[in-house]
Amino acid sequence: MFSIDLADDAQLFPLEPRHAEEFFAHIDRGREFIGEHIGFADAAADLESARTLLNTYAQRTAVDGGRLYGIRVDGVLVGGVLYRIFEADTGNCEIGCWLEPAAAGRGLVTTACRILIDHAFHDRGMHRVEWRASALNTKSLAVAERLGLTREGVLRENYRHRGALRSTEIWAVLVHEWPAAPTV
C-alpha cells in the first residue's frame, strides 16, 4: 500500500472499507471533538455504520466521485482528509478534513489538504477546489485561510447539526491562483 509522509511520524494513505475497525476506533476516540462540527462522528455510530460510510466512499472512488484518505501518526489513525465531491467533468471538487484532538496543532491537515489540492489541479486538471465548513468551526476555517483559499460567502442557517441550525462558510481556490507544480 502506498502512503505519503506528512512528517517523520505521520503518513497520508487511502482509507478503505478494510480499515473499518481502525476507522471506528478512531472515530470513537475523538467522537465529541470530531462531531462538534461534522456528521462523520454521528454517521459512524458503530462498526457496521463505520463500514457503511467507508463503503459509500469506496463506491464514490470507483466512479471518480470522491475519496477518503487517512492520517496516521506512529501507525495510529488520527484523522483524515477527503474529496467530499469530485466532479472531473465540471472541473470542480470539494475537500474537507477531520482530526482527533491529540493530533491537532501539528499542521498535518494543512499539509494533507495541500497534497489533495496539488493533485486536483496538477494531476487531475480541476479548475476549482471548494472548502465548506460550519461557520462555527474556527479551526477548519483557519486551515482554509492558511491554504490561501478565498472566503466567498456564507449560506445562512442552511443545515441542522445535532438539532441546531448552522451556517456554512464557502471558501475556494481556482487553478490559476494556486502555485504551479514543481518542475523535476
Short mmCIF file of C-alpha atoms in Angstrom, two decimals:
data_model
loop_
_atom_site.label_atom_id
_atom_site.label_comp_id
_atom_site.label_asym_id
_atom_site.label_seq_id
_atom_site.Cartn_x
_atom_site.Cartn_y
_atom_site.Cartn_z
CA MET A 1 0.00 0.00 0.00
CA PHE A 2 1.26 3.47 -0.74
CA SER A 3 1.45 6.34 1.70
CA ILE A 4 2.80 9.88 1.62
CA ASP A 5 4.85 11.23 4.51
CA LEU A 6 3.33 14.29 6.18
CA ALA A 7 6.00 14.35 8.93
CA ASP A 8 8.62 11.93 10.26
CA ASP A 9 5.93 10.09 12.21
CA ALA A 10 2.83 10.82 10.10
CA GLN A 11 1.51 9.42 6.83
CA LEU A 12 -1.40 10.01 4.46
CA PHE A 13 -2.92 6.87 2.92
CA PRO A 14 -6.08 5.74 1.09
CA LEU A 15 -8.76 4.93 3.67
CA GLU A 16 -10.75 1.90 2.51
CA PRO A 17 -13.54 -0.39 3.79
CA ARG A 18 -10.93 -2.87 5.03
CA HIS A 19 -9.93 -0.23 7.60
CA ALA A 20 -13.42 -0.18 9.19
CA GLU A 21 -12.35 -1.41 12.64
CA GLU A 22 -9.44 1.03 12.79
CA PHE A 23 -11.68 3.84 11.49
CA PHE A 24 -14.41 3.12 14.04
CA ALA A 25 -11.89 3.02 16.92
CA HIS A 26 -10.50 6.36 15.76
CA ILE A 27 -13.93 7.98 15.46
CA ASP A 28 -14.90 6.59 18.86
CA ARG A 29 -11.79 8.13 20.48
CA GLY A 30 -12.49 11.55 19.01
CA ARG A 31 -16.27 11.36 18.73
CA GLU A 32 -17.16 14.55 20.64
CA PHE A 33 -14.34 16.65 19.17
CA ILE A 34 -14.91 15.43 15.60
CA GLY A 35 -18.69 15.51 15.91
CA GLU A 36 -18.83 19.05 17.23
CA HIS A 37 -18.95 20.33 13.64
CA ILE A 38 -19.17 17.41 11.20
CA GLY A 39 -21.51 14.48 10.74
CA PHE A 40 -18.85 11.74 10.44
CA ALA A 41 -18.99 11.04 14.16
CA ASP A 42 -22.74 10.52 14.08
CA ALA A 43 -22.64 8.60 10.78
CA ALA A 44 -20.14 6.11 12.24
CA ALA A 45 -22.05 5.28 15.42
CA ASP A 46 -21.00 1.62 15.44
CA LEU A 47 -18.74 -0.70 13.47
CA GLU A 48 -21.38 -1.51 10.86
CA SER A 49 -22.23 2.13 10.16
CA ALA A 50 -18.50 2.95 10.03
CA ARG A 51 -18.08 0.19 7.44
CA THR A 52 -21.08 1.56 5.50
CA LEU A 53 -19.53 5.05 5.46
CA LEU A 54 -16.24 3.66 4.14
CA ASN A 55 -18.13 1.57 1.55
CA THR A 56 -20.00 4.68 0.39
CA TYR A 57 -16.69 6.40 -0.29
CA ALA A 58 -15.28 3.28 -1.95
CA GLN A 59 -18.23 3.45 -4.35
CA ARG A 60 -17.57 7.16 -4.95
CA THR A 61 -13.92 6.34 -5.60
CA ALA A 62 -14.92 3.67 -8.12
CA VAL A 63 -16.87 6.24 -10.16
CA ASP A 64 -14.30 9.03 -9.61
CA GLY A 65 -16.73 10.99 -7.44
CA GLY A 66 -14.90 11.27 -4.10
CA ARG A 67 -12.26 9.63 -1.95
CA LEU A 68 -11.16 9.28 1.69
CA TYR A 69 -7.58 9.43 2.95
CA GLY A 70 -6.50 8.62 6.48
CA ILE A 71 -3.79 10.28 8.54
CA ARG A 72 -1.76 8.03 10.81
CA VAL A 73 0.68 9.19 13.48
CA ASP A 74 3.03 6.49 14.77
CA GLY A 75 0.85 3.94 12.96
CA VAL A 76 -2.42 5.05 14.62
CA LEU A 77 -5.28 6.54 12.59
CA VAL A 78 -5.92 10.04 14.00
CA GLY A 79 -7.82 11.80 11.23
CA GLY A 80 -8.20 12.26 7.55
CA VAL A 81 -8.94 14.37 4.53
CA LEU A 82 -11.27 13.76 1.64
CA TYR A 83 -12.59 14.74 -1.69
CA ARG A 84 -16.18 15.01 -0.50
CA ILE A 85 -17.24 15.80 -4.04
CA PHE A 86 -15.11 15.25 -7.15
CA GLU A 87 -16.62 16.25 -10.49
CA ALA A 88 -13.96 15.77 -13.16
CA ASP A 89 -16.41 16.67 -15.93
CA THR A 90 -17.07 20.15 -14.48
CA GLY A 91 -13.59 20.65 -13.01
CA ASN A 92 -14.94 21.21 -9.50
CA CYS A 93 -14.27 19.38 -6.27
CA GLU A 94 -14.71 19.90 -2.55
CA ILE A 95 -12.19 18.86 0.06
CA GLY A 96 -12.61 18.51 3.80
CA CYS A 97 -10.94 17.16 6.90
CA TRP A 98 -11.36 15.77 10.40
CA LEU A 99 -8.92 15.08 13.23
CA GLU A 100 -8.72 13.76 16.76
CA PRO A 101 -7.76 16.38 19.34
CA ALA A 102 -4.49 14.58 20.19
CA ALA A 103 -3.18 15.20 16.66
CA ALA A 104 -4.35 18.82 16.33
CA GLY A 105 -1.94 21.71 16.04
CA ARG A 106 0.79 19.92 14.07
CA GLY A 107 -0.13 21.14 10.60
CA LEU A 108 -0.98 17.62 9.42
CA VAL A 109 -4.37 18.58 7.97
CA THR A 110 -2.94 21.64 6.23
CA THR A 111 -0.16 19.56 4.68
CA ALA A 112 -2.55 16.77 3.66
CA CYS A 113 -5.01 19.24 2.12
CA ARG A 114 -2.20 20.91 0.19
CA ILE A 115 -1.42 17.47 -1.29
CA LEU A 116 -5.08 17.00 -2.29
CA ILE A 117 -5.27 20.44 -3.88
CA ASP A 118 -1.99 19.89 -5.76
CA HIS A 119 -3.31 16.55 -7.02
CA ALA A 120 -6.67 18.05 -8.05
CA PHE A 121 -5.07 20.86 -10.04
CA HIS A 122 -1.80 19.42 -11.32
CA ASP A 123 -2.67 15.75 -11.84
CA ARG A 124 -6.42 15.80 -12.48
CA GLY A 125 -6.88 19.11 -14.28
CA MET A 126 -9.52 20.50 -11.92
CA HIS A 127 -10.40 24.20 -12.15
CA ARG A 128 -11.86 24.89 -8.68
CA VAL A 129 -11.40 23.42 -5.21
CA GLU A 130 -14.00 24.30 -2.57
CA TRP A 131 -13.90 24.14 1.21
CA ARG A 132 -17.21 24.19 3.09
CA ALA A 133 -17.28 24.32 6.85
CA SER A 134 -19.56 25.28 9.68
CA ALA A 135 -19.26 28.99 10.37
CA LEU A 136 -18.59 27.96 14.00
CA ASN A 137 -15.67 25.68 13.08
CA THR A 138 -12.88 28.23 13.52
CA LYS A 139 -10.13 25.60 13.24
CA SER A 140 -11.36 24.40 9.86
CA LEU A 141 -11.78 27.94 8.61
CA ALA A 142 -8.23 28.72 9.73
CA VAL A 143 -6.94 25.82 7.61
CA ALA A 144 -8.78 27.20 4.57
CA GLU A 145 -7.19 30.58 5.19
CA ARG A 146 -3.69 29.08 5.71
CA LEU A 147 -4.08 27.26 2.39
CA GLY A 148 -4.75 30.58 0.68
CA LEU A 149 -8.38 29.94 -0.20
CA THR A 150 -10.74 32.89 -0.64
CA ARG A 151 -13.84 33.24 1.53
CA GLU A 152 -16.68 33.53 -0.96
CA GLY A 153 -19.68 33.70 1.31
CA VAL A 154 -21.97 32.21 3.91
CA LEU A 155 -25.03 30.04 3.48
CA ARG A 156 -27.00 31.26 6.48
CA GLU A 157 -28.68 28.61 8.65
CA ASN A 158 -28.66 26.15 5.76
CA TYR A 159 -28.49 22.87 7.71
CA ARG A 160 -29.16 21.25 11.05
CA HIS A 161 -26.44 19.63 13.08
CA ARG A 162 -27.40 17.81 16.25
CA GLY A 163 -30.69 19.72 16.34
CA ALA A 164 -29.28 23.23 15.89
CA LEU A 165 -29.40 25.38 12.78
CA ARG A 166 -25.91 26.05 11.41
CA SER A 167 -24.44 28.24 8.71
CA THR A 168 -21.84 27.14 6.16
CA GLU A 169 -18.88 29.22 5.04
CA ILE A 170 -17.72 28.60 1.48
CA TRP A 171 -14.07 29.09 0.60
CA ALA A 172 -12.40 28.26 -2.72
CA VAL A 173 -9.27 28.46 -4.80
CA LEU A 174 -9.02 28.45 -8.59
CA VAL A 175 -6.28 26.72 -10.52
CA HIS A 176 -4.66 29.99 -11.69
CA GLU A 177 -4.46 31.14 -8.05
CA TRP A 178 -2.60 28.00 -6.90
CA PRO A 179 1.19 27.66 -7.16
CA ALA A 180 2.49 25.90 -10.25
CA ALA A 181 3.56 22.30 -9.97
CA PRO A 182 7.24 21.92 -9.08
CA THR A 183 9.48 21.01 -12.01
CA VAL A 184 11.67 17.98 -11.66
#
